[in-house]
Amino acid sequence: MWAKIKWLFRALVKVFNVIRVLITTLLLLIIVSFGFILFGSDENTQPLPDKAALTLALSGPVLEQEAQASPKRMAEKWLSGDNTPPPMTLSQIKTALDMARTDDRIQALVLQLQNMTESSITKLDEVGAAIQKFKTSGKTVYALGDYYTQGQYYLAAHADEILLNPAGGVSIQGLGVYRLHYKSAFERFNITPHVFRVGTYKSFVEPYIRDDMSEESREDTQLWLGQLWQHYQDNIAKLRNIPTDHISPTKEQMLSRFAKVNGDPAQYALEQGLVDRLATRSDMLQTVAEQVGWNKQTNQYMSLDVLSYLNHHQISTKQTASTIPAVGIITASGAIMSAETATPNSINDEHLTQLINEARLDDQIKALVLRIDSPGGSAFAAEQIRSSLLNFKASGKPLVISMGSTAASGGYWIAADADKIYASPTTLTGSIGVFGLFLTFEEALQKVGLNTDGVGTTDFVGAGITTGLPDHVKDMIQMSVEHTYGQFVSIVAKGRDMQPAEVERVAQGHVWTGQMALELGLVDELGSIDDALVGAALLANLGEFDVKPVKLPMSAKDKLLAQFMGDSTVLSDIAMAALPQALRPAALLVQQEVSSLGQFSDVRGQYVLCVPCQGF
């Protein structure tokens, strides 16, 4: 009997050893393979063709900083047969277009925007400016599309010729902010929201205490939405030389004009001047090929994609480290969170602090531009970042802020002390206000027969999600939130050389566009990140200067771990793909709300966050 049991255990041990060896070998192969990808020799060293079109095929949103290409994501794309290129950054797009402008081998630019998701008007304006600069070379810009969404069309409008599939259309609907409201649901499930805020327009907490938008929130949101929408219309009207009612008609105009073309979206777009020509996919390719030639191997026009073009340029221009004085640049993109709870797509306060310190200690860097694209987040984390920026300024080096799509609430908290602040006209900023939010479930638990009871040595023990918040605890939290708001106002007043009363008039959680913020004294100039770099060089009295991205030294192990841990969206993407198409919009809305709740990680439960600003 015992002999049989011993034999069984020995067999199991052998099986487990074999499995262990297989798993170890597989992991080793994966690590070696990705190590080769990450650290191996450069690819794409083949010479460029003598004549080609540069194809800007955008996938996903336009990014501020490069996303980690994790093996999980790469494996998922490979298994699904997804060949779409990875999302690109503003810097990559602008660099490629600037190089191609003076490259005789590049005869045209082709915009393929079918896979581009909605990006902020601010980012698209910067890409549009790069396209306009490319056009000064006299080279033709084509936009090819089966269908154009609102954001895709905003970029396509920069093309010399916009081609649309006869079975497609152009969808321009407008801008809006719509959110789920939970008050009745909370009441139904006996969930108690405890809300603490300062700021008439600090509307983020409204969905938890109301079933609709307040008049103050509606007024504030309508103001900045209206300005962004007017900017959108004016820009397209100028680029296409058409009246604005062809871009955003009234419902009566839309119905009347749509009826005249028998409900044909493509013909409607053509007659309104939104596109230049209707063409099949093959006709589109032939149109470009007439200028740059035909590639028989790929069965399309002679084309170079942006990432390959950039990679070839980097290989051919590798140089030793420069000794020219530099302006450092750091990109801070995403919600502001503490290191313990930060995600790959957020601003990690510890990591950003290390980058700022690296710039302070780098003798080559004589000034720093911090590019902010953030709606804010944790008040505690924002203050840690601001403290490190003050240390940088104490070194005597100028600090310049370049605001991206959003630099609101906590994003403005870390910007206020800069020597100079640049924003785009469509940047969303301000939102100077503070809130706290706690959900407790004591009533819901009592409904199912669960009760919490116990004893403590003080009146402050025991308050929590199962017991609720007593009045004296609520009073303390509200006072703490008001203190943080006062601190916020003082930071802005000192940093912007304003009186606290002046700050109060533009605070209260009010959201402003960059254009309005300039008039109110919250920013110094309207301009792009390139303008901010030049401004920083002037403040540092630099003539010739390099631009030096600030990075922390990483070991091969750190890089590999970052690659493996850098993508947390794969499982949610798989779950989304498993849903019927009709349910995905609702699921996406819920996913966005859950993502917003995931930003609540402040050690004191206090937030400087402008959620309605996200996505604009």
Coordinates of C-alpha atoms in Angstrom, one line a residue:
M1 CA 0.0 0.0 0.0
W2 CA 2.7 2.5 1.1
A3 CA 4.8 1.5 -1.8
K4 CA 2.1 2.4 -4.3
I5 CA 1.5 5.7 -2.5
K6 CA 5.3 6.4 -2.7
W7 CA 5.4 5.5 -6.4
L8 CA 2.4 7.8 -7.0
F9 CA 4.1 10.7 -5.3
R10 CA 7.4 10.1 -7.1
A11 CA 5.5 10.1 -10.4
L12 CA 3.8 13.3 -9.5
V13 CA 7.1 14.9 -8.6
K14 CA 8.5 13.9 -12.0
V15 CA 5.5 15.3 -13.8
F16 CA 5.8 18.6 -11.9
N17 CA 9.5 18.7 -12.7
V18 CA 8.9 18.2 -16.4
I19 CA 6.2 21.0 -16.3
R20 CA 8.5 23.2 -14.4
V21 CA 11.3 22.7 -16.9
L22 CA 9.0 23.4 -19.8
I23 CA 7.6 26.6 -18.2
T24 CA 11.1 27.8 -17.4
T25 CA 12.4 27.0 -20.9
L26 CA 9.3 28.8 -22.4
L27 CA 9.8 31.8 -20.2
L28 CA 13.5 31.9 -21.1
L29 CA 12.7 31.8 -24.8
I30 CA 10.2 34.6 -24.4
I31 CA 12.7 36.7 -22.4
V32 CA 15.5 36.1 -25.0
S33 CA 13.2 36.8 -27.9
F34 CA 11.9 40.1 -26.4
G35 CA 15.4 40.9 -25.2
F36 CA 16.5 40.6 -28.8
I37 CA 13.6 42.8 -30.0
L38 CA 14.4 45.4 -27.3
F39 CA 18.1 45.5 -27.4
G40 CA 19.1 43.8 -30.6
S41 CA 20.3 45.5 -33.8
D42 CA 18.2 48.0 -35.6
E43 CA 16.0 46.9 -38.4
N44 CA 14.9 48.5 -41.6
T45 CA 18.3 49.4 -42.9
Q46 CA 17.3 49.0 -46.5
P47 CA 17.7 52.2 -48.6
L48 CA 14.7 54.3 -49.1
P49 CA 13.1 54.4 -52.6
D50 CA 14.0 57.3 -54.9
K51 CA 10.4 58.4 -55.0
A52 CA 7.5 57.6 -52.7
A53 CA 4.6 59.1 -50.7
L54 CA 4.9 59.3 -46.9
T55 CA 1.7 57.6 -45.5
L56 CA 0.5 58.9 -42.1
A57 CA -1.8 56.0 -41.0
L58 CA -3.0 56.9 -37.6
S59 CA -4.3 54.2 -35.2
G60 CA -5.9 55.0 -31.9
P61 CA -5.6 58.4 -30.4
V62 CA -2.6 60.8 -30.9
L63 CA -0.4 60.4 -27.8
E64 CA 1.7 62.8 -25.8
Q65 CA 4.2 60.1 -24.9
E66 CA 5.0 56.7 -26.4
A67 CA 3.0 53.8 -24.9
Q68 CA 4.8 50.6 -23.8
A69 CA 4.5 47.9 -26.5
S70 CA 4.0 45.0 -24.0
P71 CA 4.4 41.4 -25.1
K72 CA 0.8 40.8 -23.9
R73 CA -0.5 43.4 -26.4
M74 CA 1.9 42.2 -29.2
A75 CA 0.7 38.5 -28.6
E76 CA -2.9 39.5 -28.7
K77 CA -2.5 41.5 -31.9
W78 CA -0.6 38.6 -33.5
L79 CA -3.2 36.0 -32.5
S80 CA -6.0 38.1 -33.8
G81 CA -4.3 39.0 -37.0
D82 CA -4.4 42.7 -36.2
N83 CA -1.9 44.5 -38.4
T84 CA -2.9 48.0 -37.5
P85 CA 0.2 50.2 -36.5
P86 CA 0.6 51.3 -32.9
P87 CA -0.6 54.7 -31.8
M88 CA 1.9 57.5 -32.6
T89 CA 3.0 60.5 -30.5
L90 CA 2.8 64.1 -31.5
S91 CA 6.6 64.3 -31.5
Q92 CA 6.9 61.3 -33.9
I93 CA 4.4 62.8 -36.3
K94 CA 5.8 66.3 -36.3
T95 CA 9.4 65.1 -36.7
A96 CA 8.5 62.8 -39.6
L97 CA 6.6 65.6 -41.5
D98 CA 9.3 68.1 -40.9
M99 CA 12.0 65.7 -42.3
A100 CA 9.8 64.8 -45.3
R101 CA 9.2 68.4 -46.1
T102 CA 12.8 68.8 -47.3
D103 CA 13.4 65.2 -48.4
D104 CA 13.4 65.0 -52.3
R105 CA 12.5 61.3 -52.1
I106 CA 9.1 62.2 -50.5
Q107 CA 6.8 63.4 -53.3
A108 CA 3.5 63.5 -51.4
L109 CA 1.8 63.0 -48.1
V110 CA -1.1 60.6 -47.7
L111 CA -3.4 60.8 -44.7
Q112 CA -5.1 57.4 -43.9
L113 CA -7.2 58.1 -40.8
Q114 CA -9.6 55.2 -40.8
N115 CA -8.3 53.7 -37.5
M116 CA -7.8 57.0 -35.7
T117 CA -10.0 57.3 -32.7
E118 CA -11.2 60.7 -31.4
S119 CA -8.3 62.8 -30.2
S120 CA -8.4 66.3 -28.6
I121 CA -8.7 69.3 -30.8
T122 CA -5.5 70.7 -29.3
K123 CA -3.5 67.7 -30.4
L124 CA -5.1 67.7 -33.8
D125 CA -4.3 71.4 -34.2
E126 CA -0.6 70.6 -33.6
V127 CA -0.7 67.8 -36.2
G128 CA -2.6 70.1 -38.6
A129 CA 0.1 72.8 -38.2
A130 CA 2.8 70.2 -39.1
I131 CA 0.8 69.3 -42.2
Q132 CA 0.4 73.0 -43.2
K133 CA 4.2 73.4 -42.8
F134 CA 4.8 70.3 -45.0
K135 CA 2.5 71.9 -47.7
T136 CA 4.9 74.9 -47.9
S137 CA 7.2 72.5 -49.9
G138 CA 4.7 72.4 -52.7
K139 CA 4.1 68.7 -52.3
T140 CA 0.6 67.4 -52.5
V141 CA -1.3 66.2 -49.5
Y142 CA -4.1 63.5 -50.0
A143 CA -6.7 62.3 -47.6
L144 CA -8.0 58.8 -48.4
G145 CA -11.0 57.4 -46.5
D146 CA -14.0 55.1 -46.6
Y147 CA -15.6 57.2 -43.9
Y148 CA -14.5 60.2 -41.8
T149 CA -15.5 60.7 -38.2
Q150 CA -15.5 64.2 -36.7
G151 CA -11.9 64.0 -35.5
Q152 CA -10.6 62.3 -38.6
Y153 CA -12.2 64.9 -40.8
Y154 CA -10.6 67.7 -38.8
L155 CA -7.2 66.4 -39.9
A156 CA -8.4 65.5 -43.4
A157 CA -9.5 69.1 -44.0
H158 CA -5.8 70.1 -44.2
A159 CA -5.3 67.9 -47.4
D160 CA -5.1 69.4 -50.9
E161 CA -7.6 66.7 -52.0
I162 CA -10.0 64.8 -49.9
L163 CA -11.2 61.5 -51.4
L164 CA -14.2 59.7 -50.0
N165 CA -15.6 56.2 -50.8
P166 CA -18.9 56.4 -52.6
A167 CA -20.4 54.1 -50.0
G168 CA -19.1 56.2 -47.1
G169 CA -19.8 59.6 -45.5
V170 CA -18.6 62.3 -43.2
S171 CA -20.0 62.4 -39.7
I172 CA -19.8 65.8 -37.9
Q173 CA -22.2 65.9 -34.9
G174 CA -20.8 68.4 -32.5
L175 CA -19.3 68.3 -29.0
G176 CA -21.0 67.2 -25.8
V177 CA -20.5 66.0 -22.2
Y178 CA -22.8 63.3 -21.0
R179 CA -22.3 61.3 -17.8
L180 CA -24.2 58.7 -15.8
H181 CA -25.9 59.9 -12.7
Y182 CA -26.3 57.6 -9.7
K183 CA -28.5 59.3 -7.1
S184 CA -31.6 57.2 -7.6
A185 CA -29.5 54.0 -8.0
F186 CA -27.7 54.7 -4.7
E187 CA -31.0 55.2 -3.0
R188 CA -32.4 52.0 -4.4
F189 CA -29.4 50.0 -3.2
N190 CA -29.0 51.9 0.0
I191 CA -25.5 53.3 -0.8
T192 CA -24.7 56.5 1.0
P193 CA -22.4 59.0 -0.8
H194 CA -20.5 61.5 1.4
V195 CA -19.5 64.5 -0.7
F196 CA -17.2 67.3 0.4
R197 CA -16.3 70.1 -2.1
V198 CA -15.3 73.7 -2.5
G199 CA -16.1 75.4 -5.8
T200 CA -19.5 76.3 -7.3
Y201 CA -18.4 74.7 -10.6
K202 CA -16.7 71.6 -9.1
S203 CA -19.2 69.4 -10.8
F204 CA -17.4 66.0 -10.7
V205 CA -19.3 64.9 -7.6
E206 CA -22.7 65.8 -9.0
P207 CA -23.5 62.4 -10.6
Y208 CA -23.3 60.9 -7.1
I209 CA -25.7 63.3 -5.5
R210 CA -28.0 64.3 -8.4
D211 CA -29.9 62.6 -11.2
D212 CA -29.2 65.5 -13.6
M213 CA -26.7 68.3 -14.4
S214 CA -27.0 71.4 -12.2
E215 CA -27.5 74.8 -13.9
E216 CA -24.1 76.0 -12.7
S217 CA -22.4 72.9 -14.3
R218 CA -24.5 73.3 -17.4
E219 CA -23.5 76.9 -17.8
D220 CA -19.8 76.3 -17.2
T221 CA -19.6 73.3 -19.6
Q222 CA -21.6 75.0 -22.3
L223 CA -19.2 78.0 -22.2
W224 CA -16.1 76.0 -23.0
L225 CA -17.7 73.5 -25.2
G226 CA -19.1 76.3 -27.3
Q227 CA -15.7 77.9 -27.7
L228 CA -14.1 74.5 -28.8
W229 CA -16.9 73.9 -31.3
Q230 CA -16.6 77.4 -32.7
H231 CA -12.8 76.8 -33.1
Y232 CA -13.5 73.5 -34.9
Q233 CA -16.0 75.1 -37.4
D234 CA -13.9 78.2 -38.0
N235 CA -10.8 76.2 -38.8
I236 CA -12.5 73.9 -41.2
A237 CA -14.4 76.7 -42.9
K238 CA -11.0 78.5 -43.5
L239 CA -9.2 75.3 -44.7
R240 CA -12.0 74.2 -47.1
N241 CA -13.3 77.7 -48.0
I242 CA -16.9 76.8 -47.2
P243 CA -19.5 78.5 -45.0
T244 CA -19.9 77.2 -41.4
D245 CA -23.5 76.1 -42.0
H246 CA -22.0 73.4 -44.4
I247 CA -20.1 72.1 -41.4
S248 CA -22.7 72.4 -38.7
P249 CA -26.1 73.0 -40.3
T250 CA -29.4 73.5 -38.3
K251 CA -31.6 70.4 -38.2
E252 CA -33.9 72.0 -40.8
Q253 CA -31.0 72.7 -43.2
M254 CA -29.6 69.2 -42.7
L255 CA -32.9 67.5 -43.4
S256 CA -33.6 69.6 -46.5
R257 CA -30.2 69.1 -48.0
F258 CA -30.1 65.4 -47.2
A259 CA -33.4 64.9 -48.9
K260 CA -32.1 66.6 -52.1
V261 CA -29.5 63.9 -52.4
N262 CA -32.0 61.1 -51.6
G263 CA -30.3 60.3 -48.3
D264 CA -26.9 59.6 -49.9
P265 CA -24.2 60.5 -47.2
A266 CA -21.3 60.5 -49.7
Q267 CA -23.1 62.7 -52.2
Y268 CA -24.2 65.0 -49.4
A269 CA -20.5 65.5 -48.3
L270 CA -19.5 66.2 -51.9
E271 CA -22.2 68.8 -52.5
Q272 CA -21.5 70.6 -49.2
G273 CA -17.8 70.9 -50.2
L274 CA -16.6 68.6 -47.4
V275 CA -14.8 66.4 -49.8
D276 CA -13.3 66.9 -53.3
R277 CA -14.1 63.7 -55.0
L278 CA -15.8 60.3 -54.6
A279 CA -13.5 57.4 -55.4
T280 CA -13.3 53.7 -54.9
R281 CA -10.4 52.3 -52.9
S282 CA -8.6 51.2 -56.1
D283 CA -9.2 54.7 -57.6
M284 CA -7.7 56.3 -54.5
L285 CA -4.5 54.2 -54.8
Q286 CA -4.2 55.0 -58.5
T287 CA -4.6 58.7 -57.8
V288 CA -1.5 58.7 -55.6
A289 CA 0.4 56.3 -57.8
E290 CA 0.1 58.7 -60.7
Q291 CA 2.4 61.0 -58.8
V292 CA 4.8 58.6 -57.0
G293 CA 4.6 55.4 -59.0
W294 CA 3.2 51.9 -58.5
N295 CA 4.7 49.2 -56.2
K296 CA 4.0 45.8 -57.8
Q297 CA 5.1 43.9 -54.7
T298 CA 2.7 45.6 -52.3
N299 CA 0.1 46.3 -55.1
Q300 CA -0.3 49.9 -54.2
Y301 CA 1.4 53.3 -54.6
M302 CA 5.0 53.6 -53.6
S303 CA 4.7 54.2 -49.9
L304 CA 6.7 54.7 -46.7
D305 CA 5.0 54.5 -43.3
V306 CA 6.0 57.1 -40.7
L307 CA 7.6 54.8 -38.2
S308 CA 9.8 53.1 -40.8
Y309 CA 10.8 56.5 -42.1
L310 CA 11.7 57.7 -38.7
N311 CA 13.6 54.5 -37.9
H312 CA 15.6 54.8 -41.1
H313 CA 16.5 58.4 -40.3
Q314 CA 17.6 57.6 -36.7
I315 CA 19.9 54.8 -38.0
S316 CA 21.5 57.1 -40.6
T317 CA 22.0 60.0 -38.3
K318 CA 23.3 58.4 -35.1
Q319 CA 25.9 60.7 -33.4
T320 CA 27.8 60.9 -30.2
A321 CA 26.3 62.8 -27.3
S322 CA 26.0 66.5 -27.9
T323 CA 27.8 69.0 -25.7
I324 CA 25.6 72.0 -26.8
P325 CA 23.5 73.5 -24.0
A326 CA 20.1 71.9 -23.9
V327 CA 16.5 72.6 -22.9
G328 CA 15.2 69.5 -21.1
I329 CA 11.7 68.3 -21.8
I330 CA 9.5 66.1 -19.7
T331 CA 6.0 64.9 -20.6
A332 CA 3.5 64.4 -17.9
S333 CA 0.3 62.7 -19.3
G334 CA -2.6 61.2 -17.5
A335 CA -4.3 61.4 -14.1
I336 CA -2.0 62.5 -11.2
M337 CA -1.7 59.6 -8.8
S338 CA 0.6 58.4 -5.9
A339 CA 3.2 55.8 -6.8
E340 CA 1.5 53.0 -4.8
T341 CA -1.6 53.1 -7.0
A342 CA -0.4 54.7 -10.3
T343 CA -1.1 52.9 -13.5
P344 CA 1.1 52.9 -16.7
N345 CA -1.2 55.6 -18.2
S346 CA -1.1 57.9 -15.3
I347 CA 1.3 60.5 -13.8
N348 CA 3.3 58.7 -11.1
D349 CA 4.3 61.4 -8.6
E350 CA 7.5 59.6 -7.5
H351 CA 8.6 58.8 -11.1
L352 CA 8.0 62.4 -12.2
T353 CA 9.8 63.8 -9.2
Q354 CA 12.8 61.6 -10.1
L355 CA 12.7 63.0 -13.7
I356 CA 12.6 66.6 -12.5
N357 CA 15.6 65.9 -10.1
E358 CA 17.5 64.3 -13.0
A359 CA 16.9 67.5 -15.1
R360 CA 18.1 69.6 -12.1
L361 CA 21.3 67.7 -11.7
D362 CA 22.1 67.5 -15.5
D363 CA 24.7 70.1 -16.2
Q364 CA 23.9 70.1 -19.9
I365 CA 20.2 71.1 -19.2
K366 CA 20.0 74.9 -18.7
A367 CA 16.2 75.1 -18.7
L368 CA 13.2 72.7 -18.5
V369 CA 9.9 72.5 -20.3
L370 CA 7.3 70.4 -18.6
R371 CA 4.6 69.3 -21.0
I372 CA 1.3 68.7 -19.0
D373 CA -1.6 66.9 -20.4
S374 CA -3.6 66.0 -17.3
P375 CA -7.1 66.7 -15.8
G376 CA -5.5 66.4 -12.3
G377 CA -6.1 63.8 -9.7
S378 CA -4.7 63.3 -6.2
A379 CA -4.1 66.6 -4.3
F380 CA -1.3 64.9 -2.2
A381 CA 0.5 63.6 -5.3
A382 CA 0.2 67.0 -7.1
E383 CA 1.8 68.7 -4.1
Q384 CA 4.7 66.3 -4.2
I385 CA 5.3 67.1 -7.8
R386 CA 5.0 70.9 -7.2
S387 CA 7.6 70.6 -4.4
S388 CA 10.1 69.0 -6.7
L389 CA 9.5 71.7 -9.3
L390 CA 10.2 74.4 -6.7
N391 CA 13.5 72.6 -6.0
F392 CA 14.3 72.8 -9.7
K393 CA 13.6 76.5 -9.8
A394 CA 15.8 77.0 -6.8
S395 CA 18.7 75.7 -8.9
G396 CA 18.4 78.9 -11.0
K397 CA 17.3 77.1 -14.1
P398 CA 14.1 78.5 -15.8
L399 CA 10.9 76.3 -15.7
V400 CA 8.4 76.6 -18.5
I401 CA 5.1 74.8 -18.8
S402 CA 3.6 73.7 -22.1
M403 CA -0.1 72.8 -21.7
G404 CA -1.5 70.1 -23.9
S405 CA -5.1 69.3 -24.3
T406 CA -5.8 69.6 -20.6
A407 CA -3.9 71.1 -17.7
A408 CA -6.8 71.5 -15.3
S409 CA -7.3 71.3 -11.5
G410 CA -4.3 69.2 -10.3
G411 CA -2.7 69.8 -13.7
Y412 CA -2.8 73.6 -13.0
W413 CA -1.7 73.0 -9.4
I414 CA 1.7 71.8 -10.6
A415 CA 1.9 74.5 -13.4
A416 CA 1.2 77.6 -11.3
D417 CA 4.7 78.2 -10.1
A418 CA 6.4 78.1 -13.5
D419 CA 8.4 81.1 -14.9
K420 CA 6.2 81.0 -18.0
I421 CA 3.1 79.1 -19.0
Y422 CA 2.1 78.4 -22.6
A423 CA -1.3 77.0 -23.6
S424 CA -3.1 76.3 -26.9
P425 CA -6.4 78.3 -27.5
T426 CA -8.3 75.0 -27.0
T427 CA -6.4 73.8 -23.9
L428 CA -8.8 73.2 -21.0
T429 CA -7.3 74.6 -17.8
G430 CA -8.3 76.2 -14.5
S431 CA -10.8 74.1 -12.6
I432 CA -9.4 75.5 -9.4
G433 CA -11.4 73.6 -6.8
V434 CA -11.2 70.6 -4.4
F435 CA -13.6 67.7 -3.5
G436 CA -13.7 64.6 -1.4
L437 CA -15.8 61.6 -2.0
F438 CA -16.6 58.5 0.2
L439 CA -19.2 55.8 -0.4
T440 CA -20.5 53.9 2.6
F441 CA -22.7 50.8 2.6
E442 CA -24.1 50.6 6.2
E443 CA -27.8 50.7 5.1
A444 CA -27.3 48.2 2.3
L445 CA -25.6 45.8 4.7
Q446 CA -28.4 46.2 7.3
K447 CA -30.9 45.4 4.6
V448 CA -29.4 41.9 4.2
G449 CA -29.0 41.4 7.9
L450 CA -25.3 42.4 8.3
N451 CA -24.6 44.8 11.2
T452 CA -21.3 46.3 12.4
D453 CA -20.8 46.9 16.2
G454 CA -17.9 47.2 18.5
V455 CA -16.1 49.6 20.9
G456 CA -13.2 52.1 20.5
T457 CA -11.2 54.3 22.7
T458 CA -12.2 57.6 21.0
D459 CA -15.0 59.1 19.0
F460 CA -13.0 58.7 15.8
V461 CA -12.6 54.9 15.8
G462 CA -14.9 52.8 13.7
A463 CA -16.0 55.2 11.0
G464 CA -15.9 53.5 7.6
I465 CA -17.7 51.9 4.7
T466 CA -19.7 49.5 7.0
T467 CA -20.6 52.0 9.7
G468 CA -20.9 55.4 7.9
L469 CA -19.5 58.7 8.8
P470 CA -20.7 60.5 12.0
D471 CA -21.3 64.3 11.8
H472 CA -18.1 65.2 13.6
V473 CA -16.0 63.2 11.1
K474 CA -17.9 64.9 8.2
D475 CA -17.2 68.3 9.7
M476 CA -13.5 67.6 9.9
I477 CA -13.3 66.3 6.4
Q478 CA -15.1 69.4 5.1
M479 CA -12.7 71.7 7.0
S480 CA -9.8 69.8 5.5
V481 CA -11.1 70.1 2.0
E482 CA -11.6 73.9 2.5
H483 CA -8.0 74.1 3.8
T484 CA -6.7 72.4 0.6
Y485 CA -8.8 74.8 -1.5
G486 CA -7.3 77.7 0.4
Q487 CA -3.8 76.2 -0.2
F488 CA -4.7 75.9 -4.0
V489 CA -5.8 79.5 -4.2
S490 CA -2.6 80.7 -2.3
I491 CA -0.4 78.6 -4.7
V492 CA -2.0 80.2 -7.7
A493 CA -1.9 83.7 -6.2
K494 CA 1.8 83.5 -5.4
G495 CA 2.8 81.7 -8.6
R496 CA 0.8 84.0 -10.9
D497 CA 1.5 87.2 -8.9
M498 CA -2.2 87.8 -8.3
Q499 CA -4.2 88.7 -5.2
P500 CA -6.2 85.9 -3.6
A501 CA -9.4 87.8 -4.4
E502 CA -8.5 87.8 -8.1
V503 CA -7.9 84.1 -8.0
E504 CA -11.2 83.5 -6.3
R505 CA -13.0 85.2 -9.2
V506 CA -11.5 82.7 -11.7
A507 CA -11.5 79.7 -9.3
Q508 CA -14.6 78.0 -7.8
G509 CA -13.8 75.0 -10.1
H510 CA -14.5 77.0 -13.2
V511 CA -13.1 75.5 -16.4
W512 CA -11.5 77.9 -18.9
T513 CA -10.1 77.4 -22.4
G514 CA -6.5 78.5 -23.1
Q515 CA -7.8 81.7 -24.9
M516 CA -9.9 82.7 -21.8
A517 CA -7.1 81.7 -19.4
L518 CA -4.8 84.1 -21.2
E519 CA -7.2 87.0 -20.8
L520 CA -7.7 86.1 -17.1
G521 CA -3.9 85.9 -16.4
L522 CA -3.8 82.2 -15.7
V523 CA -1.3 81.6 -18.7
D524 CA 1.3 83.9 -20.3
E525 CA 1.1 83.1 -24.0
L526 CA -0.7 81.0 -26.6
G527 CA 1.6 78.6 -28.3
S528 CA 2.7 75.1 -29.0
I529 CA 5.4 73.0 -27.3
D530 CA 7.9 74.3 -29.9
D531 CA 7.1 77.9 -28.8
A532 CA 7.6 76.8 -25.2
L533 CA 11.0 75.3 -26.0
V534 CA 12.1 78.6 -27.7
G535 CA 10.7 80.5 -24.7
A536 CA 12.7 78.4 -22.2
A537 CA 15.9 78.9 -24.2
L538 CA 15.4 82.7 -24.2
L539 CA 14.8 82.7 -20.4
A540 CA 18.1 80.8 -20.1
N541 CA 19.9 83.2 -22.5
L542 CA 20.7 80.4 -24.9
G543 CA 21.5 81.0 -28.5
E544 CA 22.0 77.6 -30.1
F545 CA 20.5 74.8 -28.1
D546 CA 19.6 71.1 -28.2
V547 CA 16.3 69.6 -27.0
K548 CA 17.0 66.8 -24.5
P549 CA 14.2 64.5 -23.4
V550 CA 14.8 63.7 -19.7
K551 CA 14.9 60.0 -19.0
L552 CA 16.0 57.8 -16.1
P553 CA 18.7 55.2 -16.7
M554 CA 17.1 51.8 -16.9
S555 CA 18.7 48.4 -16.7
A556 CA 17.8 45.6 -19.1
K557 CA 15.8 44.0 -16.3
D558 CA 13.8 47.2 -15.7
K559 CA 13.1 47.5 -19.4
L560 CA 11.9 44.0 -19.6
L561 CA 9.6 44.3 -16.6
A562 CA 8.2 47.6 -18.0
Q563 CA 7.4 45.8 -21.2
F564 CA 5.7 42.9 -19.5
M565 CA 3.8 45.1 -17.0
G566 CA 3.2 48.1 -19.2
D567 CA -0.2 47.1 -20.6
S568 CA -3.2 46.6 -18.3
T569 CA -5.9 46.9 -20.9
V570 CA -5.7 43.6 -22.7
L571 CA -8.2 41.7 -20.5
S572 CA -10.7 44.5 -20.7
D573 CA -10.3 44.7 -24.5
I574 CA -10.9 40.9 -24.7
A575 CA -14.0 41.2 -22.6
M576 CA -15.2 44.1 -24.7
A577 CA -14.7 42.1 -27.9
A578 CA -16.8 39.3 -26.5
L579 CA -19.8 41.5 -26.1
P580 CA -22.4 41.9 -28.9
Q581 CA -21.7 45.0 -31.0
A582 CA -24.9 46.7 -29.8
L583 CA -23.9 46.5 -26.1
R584 CA -20.3 47.8 -26.5
P585 CA -21.1 51.6 -26.4
A586 CA -22.9 51.1 -23.0
A587 CA -20.1 48.9 -21.8
L588 CA -17.5 51.4 -22.8
L589 CA -19.4 54.1 -20.9
V590 CA -19.4 52.0 -17.8
Q591 CA -15.7 51.2 -18.3
Q592 CA -14.9 54.9 -18.5
E593 CA -16.8 55.5 -15.2
V594 CA -15.0 52.7 -13.5
S595 CA -11.7 54.1 -14.8
S596 CA -12.6 57.5 -13.3
L597 CA -13.3 55.9 -9.9
G598 CA -9.9 54.1 -10.1
Q599 CA -8.2 57.5 -10.0
F600 CA -9.4 58.0 -6.4
S601 CA -6.2 57.1 -4.5
D602 CA -5.4 60.2 -2.5
V603 CA -4.1 59.4 1.0
R604 CA -6.4 62.1 2.4
G605 CA -9.3 61.4 0.1
Q606 CA -9.0 64.8 -1.5
Y607 CA -8.9 65.4 -5.2
V608 CA -8.1 68.2 -7.6
L609 CA -9.6 66.6 -10.7
C610 CA -11.6 67.8 -13.7
V611 CA -13.3 64.7 -15.2
P612 CA -15.5 66.5 -17.8
C613 CA -12.2 67.9 -19.3
Q614 CA -11.0 64.4 -20.2
G615 CA -11.2 63.6 -23.9
F616 CA -11.1 67.3 -25.0

